[in-house]
mmCIF file of C-alpha atoms in Angstrom:
data_model
loop_
_atom_site.group_PDB
_atom_site.id
_atom_site.type_symbol
_atom_site.label_atom_id
_atom_site.label_comp_id
_atom_site.label_asym_id
_atom_site.label_seq_id
_atom_site.Cartn_x
_atom_site.Cartn_y
_atom_site.Cartn_z
ATOM 1 C CA GLN A 248 -7.031 42.298 85.398
ATOM 2 C CA CYS A 249 -3.961 40.837 87.103
ATOM 3 C CA PRO A 250 -3.782 37.107 86.328
ATOM 4 C CA LYS A 251 -2.416 36.488 89.818
ATOM 5 C CA CYS A 252 -4.540 38.492 92.312
ATOM 6 C CA GLY A 253 -7.388 39.793 90.085
ATOM 7 C CA SER A 254 -6.748 43.481 90.822
ATOM 8 C CA THR A 255 -7.470 45.930 88.055
ATOM 9 C CA ALA A 256 -5.095 48.534 89.491
ATOM 10 C CA LYS A 257 -2.017 48.533 87.272
ATOM 11 C CA THR A 258 0.788 50.629 85.777
ATOM 12 C CA ASP A 259 1.146 50.693 81.960
ATOM 13 C CA LEU A 260 4.701 49.799 80.936
ATOM 14 C CA GLY A 261 3.986 50.084 77.189
ATOM 15 C CA LEU A 262 3.219 47.648 74.370
ATOM 16 C CA ASP A 263 0.379 46.015 76.386
ATOM 17 C CA HIS A 264 2.849 45.366 79.234
ATOM 18 C CA PHE A 265 1.549 46.131 82.750
ATOM 19 C CA ARG A 266 2.567 45.853 86.407
ATOM 20 C CA CYS A 267 -0.071 45.043 89.053
ATOM 21 C CA ASP A 268 -0.212 47.838 91.666
ATOM 22 C CA SER A 269 -1.530 45.350 94.222
ATOM 23 C CA CYS A 270 0.909 42.427 94.013
ATOM 24 C CA GLY A 271 3.641 43.699 91.664
ATOM 25 C CA THR A 272 3.206 40.963 89.029
ATOM 26 C CA GLU A 273 4.069 41.972 85.484
ATOM 27 C CA TYR A 274 1.836 40.677 82.748
ATOM 28 C CA PHE A 275 0.612 41.248 79.169
ATOM 29 C CA LEU A 276 -2.821 42.168 77.898
ATOM 30 C CA ASP A 277 -4.759 39.230 76.418
ATOM 31 C CA ASN A 278 -5.980 40.271 72.972
ATOM 32 C CA GLY A 279 -6.881 36.774 71.858
ATOM 33 C CA ASN A 280 -3.645 36.157 69.946
ATOM 34 C CA THR A 281 -0.802 37.024 72.273
ATOM 35 C CA TYR A 282 0.751 35.296 75.226
ATOM 36 C CA THR A 283 -1.260 35.588 78.460
ATOM 37 C CA GLY A 284 0.392 35.617 81.835
ATOM 38 C CA PRO A 285 3.805 36.588 83.061
ATOM 39 C CA LYS A 286 6.581 36.839 80.489
ATOM 40 C CA PRO A 287 9.224 34.115 80.913
ATOM 41 C CA GLY A 288 11.962 35.356 83.196
ATOM 42 C CA ILE A 289 9.798 38.037 84.835
ATOM 43 C CA VAL A 290 9.267 37.345 88.496
ATOM 44 C CA ASP A 291 7.266 38.869 91.247
ATOM 45 C CA PRO A 292 9.558 41.469 92.856
ATOM 46 C CA ARG A 293 7.836 40.878 96.187
ATOM 47 C CA ARG A 294 8.737 37.149 96.129
ATOM 48 C CA PRO A 295 12.270 36.435 97.343
ATOM 49 C CA VAL A 296 14.505 34.891 94.687
ATOM 50 C CA THR A 297 16.239 31.629 95.702
ATOM 51 C CA PRO A 298 19.913 31.803 94.690
ATOM 52 C CA PRO A 299 21.195 28.874 92.527
ATOM 53 C CA ARG A 300 22.648 25.977 94.491
ATOM 54 C CA ARG A 301 26.334 25.409 93.944
ATOM 55 C CA THR A 302 27.702 21.845 93.938
ATOM 56 C CA SER A 303 30.617 21.198 96.259
ATOM 57 C CA PRO A 304 33.968 20.520 94.468
ATOM 58 C CA VAL A 305 34.482 17.485 96.737
ATOM 59 C CA ILE A 306 31.190 15.965 95.552
ATOM 60 C CA ILE A 307 32.171 16.581 91.916
ATOM 61 C CA PHE A 308 35.535 14.847 92.467
ATOM 62 C CA PHE A 309 33.989 11.752 94.057
ATOM 63 C CA PHE A 310 31.385 11.573 91.264
ATOM 64 C CA ILE A 311 34.131 11.529 88.608
ATOM 65 C CA VAL A 312 36.015 8.772 90.495
ATOM 66 C CA LEU A 313 32.835 6.694 90.771
ATOM 67 C CA VAL A 314 32.167 6.956 87.021
ATOM 68 C CA GLY A 315 35.768 5.882 86.266
ATOM 69 C CA VAL A 316 35.557 2.820 88.536
ATOM 70 C CA LEU A 317 32.285 1.719 86.950
ATOM 71 C CA ALA A 318 33.792 2.095 83.454
ATOM 72 C CA LEU A 319 36.808 -0.089 84.391
ATOM 73 C CA CYS A 320 34.521 -2.782 85.845
ATOM 74 C CA LEU A 321 32.483 -2.910 82.632
ATOM 75 C CA ILE A 322 35.661 -3.283 80.524
ATOM 76 C CA TYR A 323 36.935 -6.147 82.739
ATOM 77 C CA ILE A 324 33.618 -8.017 82.667
ATOM 78 C CA SER A 325 33.470 -7.698 78.882
ATOM 79 C CA SER A 326 37.039 -9.008 78.432
ATOM 80 C CA THR A 327 36.504 -12.064 80.664
ATOM 81 C CA SER A 328 33.140 -13.100 79.253
ATOM 82 C CA SER A 329 34.646 -14.774 76.138
ATOM 83 C CA SER A 330 33.967 -18.516 76.363
ATOM 84 C CA PRO A 331 36.630 -21.091 75.236
ATOM 85 C CA ASN A 332 33.900 -22.841 73.240
ATOM 86 C CA ASN A 333 33.797 -19.833 70.931
ATOM 87 C CA ALA A 334 37.553 -19.895 70.379
ATOM 88 C CA ALA A 335 37.354 -21.837 67.124
ATOM 89 C CA SER A 336 36.137 -18.784 65.247
ATOM 90 C CA SER A 337 39.333 -16.891 65.997
ATOM 91 C CA GLY A 338 41.643 -16.578 63.016
ATOM 92 C CA ASN A 339 44.947 -15.511 64.597
ATOM 93 C CA SER A 340 46.500 -15.571 68.046
ATOM 94 C CA GLY A 341 48.689 -13.115 69.899
ATOM 95 C CA SER A 342 46.274 -10.309 70.852
ATOM 96 C CA SER A 343 45.406 -10.024 74.538
ATOM 97 C CA ALA A 344 41.809 -9.209 73.598
ATOM 98 C CA GLU A 345 41.281 -12.391 71.612
ATOM 99 C CA PRO A 346 39.706 -15.587 72.989
ATOM 100 C CA ALA A 347 41.600 -18.844 73.481
ATOM 101 C CA THR A 348 43.085 -20.547 70.425
ATOM 102 C CA TRP A 349 43.123 -24.301 69.836
ATOM 103 C CA GLN A 350 45.805 -26.601 68.505
ATOM 104 C CA TYR A 351 45.874 -30.381 68.166
ATOM 105 C CA VAL A 352 48.843 -32.608 69.015
ATOM 106 C CA TYR A 353 47.562 -36.130 68.272
ATOM 107 C CA SER A 354 45.101 -36.862 65.476
ATOM 108 C CA TYR A 355 43.342 -39.606 63.541
ATOM 109 C CA ALA A 356 41.275 -39.581 60.338
ATOM 110 C CA TYR A 357 38.110 -41.610 59.710
ATOM 111 C CA LEU A 358 35.164 -41.635 57.318
ATOM 112 C CA SER A 359 31.705 -40.600 58.507
ATOM 113 C CA ALA A 360 28.576 -42.535 57.565
ATOM 114 C CA ASP A 361 28.175 -40.318 54.499
ATOM 115 C CA ARG A 362 31.842 -40.937 53.539
ATOM 116 C CA ARG A 363 33.177 -37.522 54.581
ATOM 117 C CA PRO A 364 36.708 -37.471 56.057
ATOM 118 C CA ILE A 365 36.602 -36.383 59.707
ATOM 119 C CA ILE A 366 39.621 -35.619 61.876
ATOM 120 C CA VAL A 367 39.459 -36.379 65.601
ATOM 121 C CA ALA A 368 42.316 -34.789 67.525
ATOM 122 C CA ILE A 369 43.653 -34.356 71.044
ATOM 123 C CA GLY A 370 45.086 -30.928 71.771
ATOM 124 C CA THR A 371 45.090 -27.769 73.851
ATOM 125 C CA LEU A 372 43.304 -24.483 74.275
ATOM 126 C CA THR A 373 45.699 -21.600 74.917
ATOM 127 C CA ASP A 374 44.504 -18.594 76.902
ATOM 128 C CA ASN A 375 45.974 -15.566 75.103
ATOM 129 C CA ARG A 376 45.452 -13.306 78.111
ATOM 130 C CA THR A 377 47.768 -15.406 80.296
ATOM 131 C CA SER A 378 49.852 -17.089 77.554
ATOM 132 C CA GLY A 379 49.240 -20.407 79.251
ATOM 133 C CA ASN A 380 47.602 -23.715 78.361
ATOM 134 C CA LEU A 381 44.295 -24.478 79.994
ATOM 135 C CA PRO A 382 44.815 -27.360 82.443
ATOM 136 C CA GLU A 383 42.820 -30.143 80.804
ATOM 137 C CA PRO A 384 43.320 -31.667 77.339
ATOM 138 C CA TYR A 385 40.608 -31.034 74.775
ATOM 139 C CA ILE A 386 39.248 -33.219 71.993
ATOM 140 C CA PHE A 387 38.348 -31.685 68.638
ATOM 141 C CA PHE A 388 36.317 -32.952 65.698
ATOM 142 C CA PHE A 389 36.683 -31.123 62.401
ATOM 143 C CA ASP A 390 35.650 -31.579 58.800
ATOM 144 C CA ALA A 391 38.773 -32.193 56.697
ATOM 145 C CA LEU A 392 37.187 -31.027 53.429
ATOM 146 C CA LYS A 393 35.814 -27.785 54.871
ATOM 147 C CA ASN A 394 38.792 -27.397 57.205
ATOM 148 C CA SER A 395 36.327 -26.277 59.871
ATOM 149 C CA LEU A 396 35.786 -27.190 63.507
ATOM 150 C CA ILE A 397 32.672 -29.265 64.255
ATOM 151 C CA LYS A 398 32.905 -29.674 68.024
ATOM 152 C CA GLN A 399 35.309 -29.307 70.947
ATOM 153 C CA PHE A 400 35.156 -30.160 74.645
ATOM 154 C CA GLN A 401 37.312 -31.154 77.598
ATOM 155 C CA ILE A 402 38.141 -34.844 77.822
ATOM 156 C CA PRO A 403 36.283 -36.371 80.782
ATOM 157 C CA GLY A 404 38.196 -38.007 83.602
ATOM 158 C CA ARG A 405 41.417 -36.066 83.051
ATOM 159 C CA ASP A 406 41.896 -33.623 85.953
ATOM 160 C CA GLN A 407 44.856 -31.248 85.699
ATOM 161 C CA SER A 408 46.485 -33.192 82.853
ATOM 162 C CA ASN A 409 47.999 -31.950 79.629
ATOM 163 C CA THR A 410 48.787 -33.201 76.163
ATOM 164 C CA SER A 411 52.370 -34.061 77.005
ATOM 165 C CA ASP A 412 50.846 -37.392 78.018
ATOM 166 C CA GLY A 413 50.926 -40.050 75.304
ATOM 167 C CA TRP A 414 47.738 -40.626 73.338
ATOM 168 C CA ASP A 415 47.256 -43.440 70.820
ATOM 169 C CA PHE A 416 44.444 -44.033 68.305
ATOM 170 C CA LYS A 417 43.507 -47.337 66.697
ATOM 171 C CA GLN A 418 40.546 -48.310 64.510
ATOM 172 C CA PHE A 419 39.513 -51.956 64.418
ATOM 173 C CA SER A 420 38.453 -53.767 61.266
ATOM 174 C CA ASN A 421 34.762 -53.428 62.198
ATOM 175 C CA GLY A 422 35.099 -49.615 62.372
ATOM 176 C CA ASP A 423 35.301 -49.208 66.164
ATOM 177 C CA LEU A 424 37.703 -46.366 66.997
ATOM 178 C CA PHE A 425 39.539 -46.184 70.324
ATOM 179 C CA VAL A 426 42.095 -43.845 71.920
ATOM 180 C CA GLU A 427 44.190 -44.725 74.963
ATOM 181 C CA SER A 428 46.131 -42.426 77.274
ATOM 182 C CA GLU A 429 49.379 -43.413 78.950
ATOM 183 C CA ARG A 430 48.148 -47.038 79.254
ATOM 184 C CA LYS A 431 45.814 -45.869 82.026
ATOM 185 C CA LEU A 432 42.575 -44.908 80.285
ATOM 186 C CA LEU A 433 40.766 -46.254 77.230
ATOM 187 C CA TYR A 434 38.127 -44.208 75.415
ATOM 188 C CA LYS A 435 35.788 -45.166 72.604
ATOM 189 C CA ILE A 436 35.053 -42.525 69.970
ATOM 190 C CA ASP A 437 31.458 -41.969 68.856
ATOM 191 C CA LYS A 438 32.266 -41.155 65.230
ATOM 192 C CA GLU A 439 28.785 -39.894 64.304
ATOM 193 C CA GLY A 440 27.843 -38.199 67.581
ATOM 194 C CA TYR A 441 31.267 -36.526 67.922
ATOM 195 C CA SER A 442 31.709 -37.638 71.514
ATOM 196 C CA ILE A 443 34.021 -39.793 73.626
ATOM 197 C CA LYS A 444 33.349 -42.303 76.404
ATOM 198 C CA ASP A 445 35.634 -43.801 79.031
ATOM 199 C CA VAL A 446 35.373 -47.596 78.608
ATOM 200 C CA THR A 447 38.461 -48.621 80.613
ATOM 201 C CA GLN A 448 36.530 -50.776 83.053
ATOM 202 C CA THR A 449 33.582 -51.736 80.820
ATOM 203 C CA PHE A 450 34.880 -52.759 77.378
ATOM 204 C CA GLY A 451 35.639 -56.308 78.591
ATOM 205 C CA ALA A 452 32.840 -56.594 81.152
ATOM 206 C CA LYS A 453 31.516 -59.867 79.693
ATOM 207 C CA GLN A 454 34.874 -61.619 80.083
ATOM 208 C CA PRO A 455 35.277 -63.369 83.478
ATOM 209 C CA GLU A 456 39.075 -63.134 83.219
ATOM 210 C CA LEU A 457 38.833 -59.327 83.333
ATOM 211 C CA SER A 458 36.379 -59.040 86.232
ATOM 212 C CA SER A 459 39.031 -57.851 88.714
ATOM 213 C CA GLY A 460 39.436 -54.588 86.761
ATOM 214 C CA ILE A 461 41.978 -53.075 84.372
ATOM 215 C CA ALA A 462 45.207 -51.557 85.667
ATOM 216 C CA GLU A 463 46.885 -50.947 82.290
ATOM 217 C CA VAL A 464 45.716 -51.106 78.691
ATOM 218 C CA GLN A 465 47.530 -50.714 75.368
ATOM 219 C CA PHE A 466 46.879 -51.707 71.766
ATOM 220 C CA VAL A 467 48.330 -54.854 70.227
ATOM 221 C CA TYR A 468 49.934 -53.245 67.168
ATOM 222 C CA ASP A 469 50.445 -55.075 63.865
ATOM 223 C CA SER A 470 48.865 -58.146 65.339
ATOM 224 C CA GLY A 471 45.093 -57.894 64.936
ATOM 225 C CA ASP A 472 42.275 -56.069 66.691
ATOM 226 C CA GLY A 473 43.304 -56.556 70.286
ATOM 227 C CA PHE A 474 44.528 -55.115 73.585
ATOM 228 C CA LYS A 475 47.386 -56.047 75.875
ATOM 229 C CA LEU A 476 46.126 -55.749 79.455
ATOM 230 C CA LEU A 477 47.372 -55.824 83.014
ATOM 231 C CA THR A 478 44.499 -56.685 85.344
ATOM 232 C CA ASP A 479 44.125 -55.373 88.878
ATOM 233 C CA ASP A 480 45.050 -58.820 90.218
ATOM 234 C CA GLY A 481 48.365 -58.708 88.326
ATOM 235 C CA LYS A 482 47.648 -60.896 85.279
ATOM 236 C CA GLU A 483 49.017 -60.045 81.822
ATOM 237 C CA LEU A 484 46.355 -60.927 79.244
ATOM 238 C CA TYR A 485 45.533 -60.292 75.579
ATOM 239 C CA TYR A 486 41.931 -59.463 74.751
ATOM 240 C CA PHE A 487 40.410 -59.500 71.230
ATOM 241 C CA PRO A 488 36.877 -58.080 71.539
ATOM 242 C CA LEU A 489 35.735 -58.835 67.956
ATOM 243 C CA ILE A 490 36.139 -62.576 68.563
ATOM 244 C CA HIS A 491 35.344 -62.365 72.324
ATOM 245 C CA LYS A 492 38.503 -64.221 73.261
ATOM 246 C CA VAL A 493 41.110 -63.724 75.993
ATOM 247 C CA TYR A 494 44.621 -65.211 75.726
ATOM 248 C CA THR A 495 47.257 -65.679 78.378
ATOM 249 C CA GLN A 496 50.776 -64.682 77.410
ATOM 250 C CA ASN A 497 51.733 -68.270 76.567
ATOM 251 C CA GLU A 498 48.529 -68.811 74.569
ATOM 252 C CA TYR A 499 49.043 -65.610 72.622
ATOM 253 C CA TYR A 500 52.521 -66.530 71.375
ATOM 254 C CA GLY A 501 51.915 -68.533 68.224
ATOM 255 C CA ALA A 502 48.224 -67.563 67.941
ATOM 256 C CA ASP A 503 49.119 -64.608 65.688
ATOM 257 C CA GLU A 504 51.191 -66.519 63.120
ATOM 258 C CA GLY A 505 51.124 -69.647 60.971
ATOM 259 C CA MET A 506 48.163 -71.548 59.582
ATOM 260 C CA LYS A 507 47.681 -73.527 62.795
ATOM 261 C CA GLY A 508 46.551 -70.414 64.675
ATOM 262 C CA LEU A 509 43.741 -69.556 62.228
ATOM 263 C CA LEU A 510 40.221 -69.224 63.594
ATOM 264 C CA SER A 511 37.051 -70.478 61.940
ATOM 265 C CA GLY A 512 36.260 -66.983 60.600
ATOM 266 C CA ALA A 513 39.541 -66.587 58.655
ATOM 267 C CA PHE A 514 39.295 -65.519 54.992
ATOM 268 C CA GLN A 515 41.558 -64.744 52.028
ATOM 269 C CA ALA A 516 42.697 -61.139 51.519
ATOM 270 C CA THR A 517 45.254 -59.113 49.556
ATOM 271 C CA GLY A 518 48.028 -57.075 51.107
ATOM 272 C CA PHE A 519 50.967 -54.891 50.094
ATOM 273 C CA THR A 520 54.260 -54.423 51.912
ATOM 274 C CA PHE A 521 57.924 -53.740 51.284
ATOM 275 C CA SER A 522 60.528 -56.468 51.584
ATOM 276 C CA ALA A 523 62.779 -56.457 54.630
ATOM 277 C CA ASN A 524 65.215 -53.567 54.774
ATOM 278 C CA ASN A 525 68.320 -54.574 56.711
ATOM 279 C CA ASP A 526 71.854 -55.693 55.845
ATOM 280 C CA VAL A 527 71.287 -59.322 56.814
ATOM 281 C CA LEU A 528 68.185 -60.007 54.753
ATOM 282 C CA VAL A 529 68.513 -57.651 51.779
ATOM 283 C CA ARG A 530 70.084 -59.516 48.848
ATOM 284 C CA ASP A 531 68.379 -57.867 45.919
ATOM 285 C CA GLY A 532 67.221 -54.433 47.098
ATOM 286 C CA VAL A 533 63.947 -53.328 48.676
ATOM 287 C CA ARG A 534 60.884 -54.205 46.573
ATOM 288 C CA LEU A 535 57.152 -53.544 46.743
ATOM 289 C CA VAL A 536 55.426 -56.892 47.349
ATOM 290 C CA LYS A 537 51.823 -57.874 46.615
ATOM 291 C CA TYR A 538 50.599 -60.990 48.414
ATOM 292 C CA ARG A 539 47.513 -63.083 49.161
ATOM 293 C CA TYR A 540 47.130 -64.299 52.729
ATOM 294 C CA MET A 541 44.696 -65.671 55.293
ATOM 295 C CA ASN A 542 43.167 -62.900 57.410
ATOM 296 C CA ASN A 543 42.254 -64.075 60.918
ATOM 297 C CA GLY A 544 39.034 -62.046 61.067
ATOM 298 C CA GLY A 545 39.761 -59.783 64.043
ATOM 299 C CA GLY A 546 41.847 -62.370 65.855
ATOM 300 C CA PRO A 547 45.631 -62.355 66.388
ATOM 301 C CA GLN A 548 47.381 -61.546 63.098
ATOM 302 C CA GLU A 549 51.102 -60.924 62.671
ATOM 303 C CA GLU A 550 52.105 -58.668 59.771
ATOM 304 C CA GLU A 551 53.697 -60.514 56.858
ATOM 305 C CA THR A 552 57.382 -59.868 56.118
ATOM 306 C CA PHE A 553 59.349 -60.962 53.061
ATOM 307 C CA TRP A 554 62.869 -60.927 51.711
ATOM 308 C CA TYR A 555 64.352 -61.380 48.263
ATOM 309 C CA GLU A 556 66.440 -64.281 47.102
ATOM 310 C CA ASN A 557 67.536 -64.740 43.489
ATOM 311 C CA GLY A 558 65.163 -61.986 42.412
ATOM 312 C CA GLN A 559 62.065 -63.531 44.009
ATOM 313 C CA PRO A 560 60.246 -62.524 47.216
ATOM 314 C CA LYS A 561 59.979 -65.207 49.866
ATOM 315 C CA ALA A 562 58.445 -65.359 53.321
ATOM 316 C CA ILE A 563 61.061 -64.848 56.015
ATOM 317 C CA ASP A 564 59.685 -67.798 57.975
ATOM 318 C CA HIS A 565 57.395 -70.051 55.985
ATOM 319 C CA ASP A 566 56.112 -71.876 59.065
ATOM 320 C CA GLN A 567 55.001 -68.623 60.696
ATOM 321 C CA SER A 568 53.618 -66.983 57.551
ATOM 322 C CA ARG A 569 49.991 -66.991 56.465
ATOM 323 C CA ALA A 570 50.816 -65.968 52.898
ATOM 324 C CA ILE A 571 49.302 -68.010 50.065
ATOM 325 C CA SER A 572 51.060 -66.300 47.158
ATOM 326 C CA VAL A 573 53.544 -63.461 46.715
ATOM 327 C CA ALA A 574 54.862 -61.416 43.776
ATOM 328 C CA ASP A 575 57.009 -58.376 42.985
ATOM 329 C CA PHE A 576 54.417 -55.657 42.261
ATOM 330 C CA THR A 577 56.785 -53.232 40.500
ATOM 331 C CA PRO A 578 59.639 -55.318 38.987
ATOM 332 C CA GLY A 579 62.876 -53.444 38.527
ATOM 333 C CA ARG A 580 61.980 -50.599 40.918
ATOM 334 C CA LEU A 581 64.127 -49.832 43.968
ATOM 335 C CA TYR A 582 62.927 -47.839 46.976
ATOM 336 C CA PHE A 583 64.678 -46.120 49.889
ATOM 337 C CA ARG A 584 63.088 -45.848 53.345
ATOM 338 C CA PRO A 585 59.679 -46.760 51.898
ATOM 339 C CA LYS A 586 56.327 -47.345 53.587
ATOM 340 C CA VAL A 587 52.915 -48.509 52.402
ATOM 341 C CA LEU A 588 50.489 -45.811 53.533
ATOM 342 C CA TYR A 589 47.243 -47.342 52.273
ATOM 343 C CA SER A 590 45.938 -50.131 50.054
ATOM 344 C CA ASP A 591 42.607 -51.553 48.928
ATOM 345 C CA SER A 592 41.310 -53.366 45.850
ATOM 346 C CA ASP A 593 41.621 -50.165 43.759
ATOM 347 C CA TYR A 594 44.706 -48.250 44.841
ATOM 348 C CA VAL A 595 48.044 -48.535 46.654
ATOM 349 C CA LEU A 596 49.575 -45.419 48.213
ATOM 350 C CA ILE A 597 53.239 -45.405 49.252
ATOM 351 C CA SER A 598 55.884 -42.919 50.397
ATOM 352 C CA TYR A 599 59.627 -43.211 49.829
ATOM 353 C CA ALA A 600 62.890 -41.358 49.248
ATOM 354 C CA PRO A 601 63.890 -41.392 45.562
ATOM 355 C CA THR A 602 67.617 -41.788 46.289
ATOM 356 C CA ALA A 603 69.860 -43.263 48.954
ATOM 357 C CA ALA A 604 70.995 -39.729 49.791
ATOM 358 C CA ASN A 605 67.593 -39.184 51.458
ATOM 359 C CA THR A 606 67.059 -35.898 49.621
ATOM 360 C CA GLY A 607 63.331 -35.239 49.525
ATOM 361 C CA ARG A 608 60.410 -37.623 49.777
ATOM 362 C CA LEU A 609 57.632 -38.639 47.384
ATOM 363 C CA VAL A 610 54.079 -39.920 47.714
ATOM 364 C CA GLN A 611 53.054 -42.226 44.858
ATOM 365 C CA CYS A 612 49.747 -43.859 43.984
ATOM 366 C CA PHE A 613 49.379 -47.071 41.938
ATOM 367 C CA ASN A 614 46.468 -48.876 40.364
ATOM 368 C CA ALA A 615 46.216 -51.933 42.650
ATOM 369 C CA ARG A 616 45.549 -54.308 39.744
ATOM 370 C CA SER A 617 47.794 -53.074 36.925
ATOM 371 C CA ALA A 618 50.566 -51.299 38.927
ATOM 372 C CA ALA A 619 50.131 -48.242 36.661
ATOM 373 C CA ILE A 620 51.194 -45.013 38.374
ATOM 374 C CA VAL A 621 48.205 -42.747 39.056
ATOM 375 C CA PHE A 622 50.175 -39.801 40.448
ATOM 376 C CA THR A 623 53.455 -38.862 42.117
ATOM 377 C CA THR A 624 53.799 -35.779 44.317
ATOM 378 C CA PRO A 625 56.668 -34.434 46.467
ATOM 379 C CA LEU A 626 56.178 -34.251 50.201
ATOM 380 C CA ASP A 627 58.008 -32.038 52.686
ATOM 381 C CA ASP A 628 57.062 -33.998 55.799
ATOM 382 C CA SER A 629 58.667 -37.379 56.460
ATOM 383 C CA ASN A 630 56.614 -37.833 59.663
ATOM 384 C CA LEU A 631 53.364 -38.050 57.756
ATOM 385 C CA GLU A 632 52.844 -41.768 57.945
ATOM 386 C CA ASP A 633 50.792 -42.337 61.079
ATOM 387 C CA GLY A 634 47.609 -43.223 59.213
ATOM 388 C CA THR A 635 45.869 -42.729 55.882
ATOM 389 C CA ILE A 636 42.278 -43.112 54.719
ATOM 390 C CA ARG A 637 40.706 -42.910 51.293
ATOM 391 C CA TYR A 638 37.617 -40.836 50.474
ATOM 392 C CA LYS A 639 35.814 -40.172 47.209
ATOM 393 C CA GLU A 640 38.135 -37.462 45.868
ATOM 394 C CA GLY A 641 41.463 -38.759 47.182
ATOM 395 C CA PHE A 642 43.306 -39.510 50.418
ATOM 396 C CA VAL A 643 43.724 -37.989 53.875
ATOM 397 C CA LEU A 644 47.170 -38.369 55.459
ATOM 398 C CA HIS A 645 47.930 -37.254 58.977
ATOM 399 C CA TYR A 646 50.546 -37.070 61.682
ATOM 400 C CA GLY A 647 51.499 -33.704 63.223
ATOM 401 C CA TRP A 648 49.742 -32.072 60.269
ATOM 402 C CA VAL A 649 46.862 -33.209 58.078
ATOM 403 C CA TYR A 650 47.132 -33.340 54.295
ATOM 404 C CA LEU A 651 44.602 -33.917 51.536
ATOM 405 C CA ILE A 652 45.815 -35.440 48.265
ATOM 406 C CA ASP A 653 43.386 -35.604 45.357
ATOM 407 C CA MET A 654 43.571 -38.183 42.557
ATOM 408 C CA LYS A 655 45.686 -35.802 40.462
ATOM 409 C CA GLY A 656 48.314 -35.561 43.198
ATOM 410 C CA LYS A 657 47.422 -32.053 44.382
ATOM 411 C CA LEU A 658 48.549 -31.714 47.985
ATOM 412 C CA THR A 659 46.694 -29.478 50.476
ATOM 413 C CA LYS A 660 48.038 -28.911 53.971
ATOM 414 C CA LEU A 661 45.385 -28.138 56.563
ATOM 415 C CA LYS A 662 46.020 -25.740 59.409
ATOM 416 C CA ASN A 663 46.699 -27.194 62.834
ATOM 417 C CA GLY A 664 43.662 -25.784 64.642
ATOM 418 C CA ASN A 665 43.186 -22.014 64.625
ATOM 419 C CA TYR A 666 46.802 -21.679 65.679
ATOM 420 C CA TYR A 667 48.955 -20.395 62.838
ATOM 421 C CA GLY A 668 52.355 -21.359 64.190
ATOM 422 C CA SER A 669 54.682 -23.956 62.701
#
C-alpha cells in the first residue's frame, strides 16, 4: 500500500522497491526491519521540483564588507578598554598594544605603622599608543621592600598640569607628611590610607592671622616644623602648626637661634653635622662633628654650624648657637663634599668623596656611640641625598632613584616605576 495515497496499485522495481501507479511515489516494502517510506532523495515525479536559490554576488560582497567592519570595531574597542589603573602590572614599555606606563619624578620615603618603608612619589602615566603624557600628575604609593605598586591616582585639584611643576615633600617631627606644589597648593599625605588631601586653606584655620586665606605657601627649611606664607591680604607670615604659633617677619628673625628664643617645650638632643666648608672658615679641614643642643620642640630651629680652630670645633656664632657641647666624632679623618644623610642614637649615615679629585662617592655608616665603621659602600649617584630613613634591615635613600642599603652595605637600586629607562 502506497504510504502517500493508500493505493495498492504499484509497479515492482525490484528488491522490495515499488512505484505507486496512482500518485507515482516510490517506496519500499515494510518487512518489520527495513526503512518504511520514500527513500531519501526520491521525489514524487508529479510534484514540480523547486530549483535551488542562487545568492546574488552583490549581496555576498556586501556581507563580506559588513563582517570586516564588525571585526575592526571589535579590535578597536578591545585596544582602548585598557584602564590606566591597571598600568602598574606592565613590565616594559614601547609596544603600541601595551597599557600606560608609570614613572615618578619626585619622591619621599617614610615608615608605615608596622615599620615598613613606603615610597610616596609624584610622577606621570605615559600613554604608549600616543607616546604622550596624560595631562594630570599622578601620585604613587609603593612598597620599597617588595618593589611593588600599592596604589595610584590622579592628584586632585590639578587640571591640565604636569610634573614639570615643582613639588616638595617635608615630614614634621610629629610624623605629619606634607607636599607642596609651586607654592600654590599644600597637600597632607595620609600615610596609612595611601591618600592625599588639599589642605591649603584649612591647615591654619584656627589661626586668626590666616583667616583671609593663603596665596602662597612654602616650607621653612632647616629651621623647624613651619611654613612661610603669603596671605590673601598681602601679609608675609611664618606659621608653626605643632606649637600653634604665627610669627611676623620681624618676630621670626631671632626666634630660630640662640637660647633666648627657646620655647617652654625645648629639650636636649644629639646631632651630627660637618664643619663649615669654605675658604674663609676652614682652617683645619672638614670634620664630622657630634654635638648636644637644645631642640625647640617643633618651633623655629636654625641648623647648627661649626668651624675648626686649633684642631677644635667651635660654633660659628656662639650667641646664635643652641649647642651645649661639641666634639670631633672621627678625629684625624678628612672628608670632601660630605653630607650627613641620617642619624639617630644608634647609627650615623654619611656620604662623601674619598679624594679632592671628586672621583667616586662613598656611603659610610658609623656606630653613633663608638664611631666604629659598620659598613662602607660605593655609590654611583651623587644626587642621592634628598632624604633617608632607617628601617629594621637598613636604610632607604632616595632622590631621582630609590636605593636600599642593608646593614652589611649591600646596595639595591629600585626601578623608577614600571618604566625601564635611565
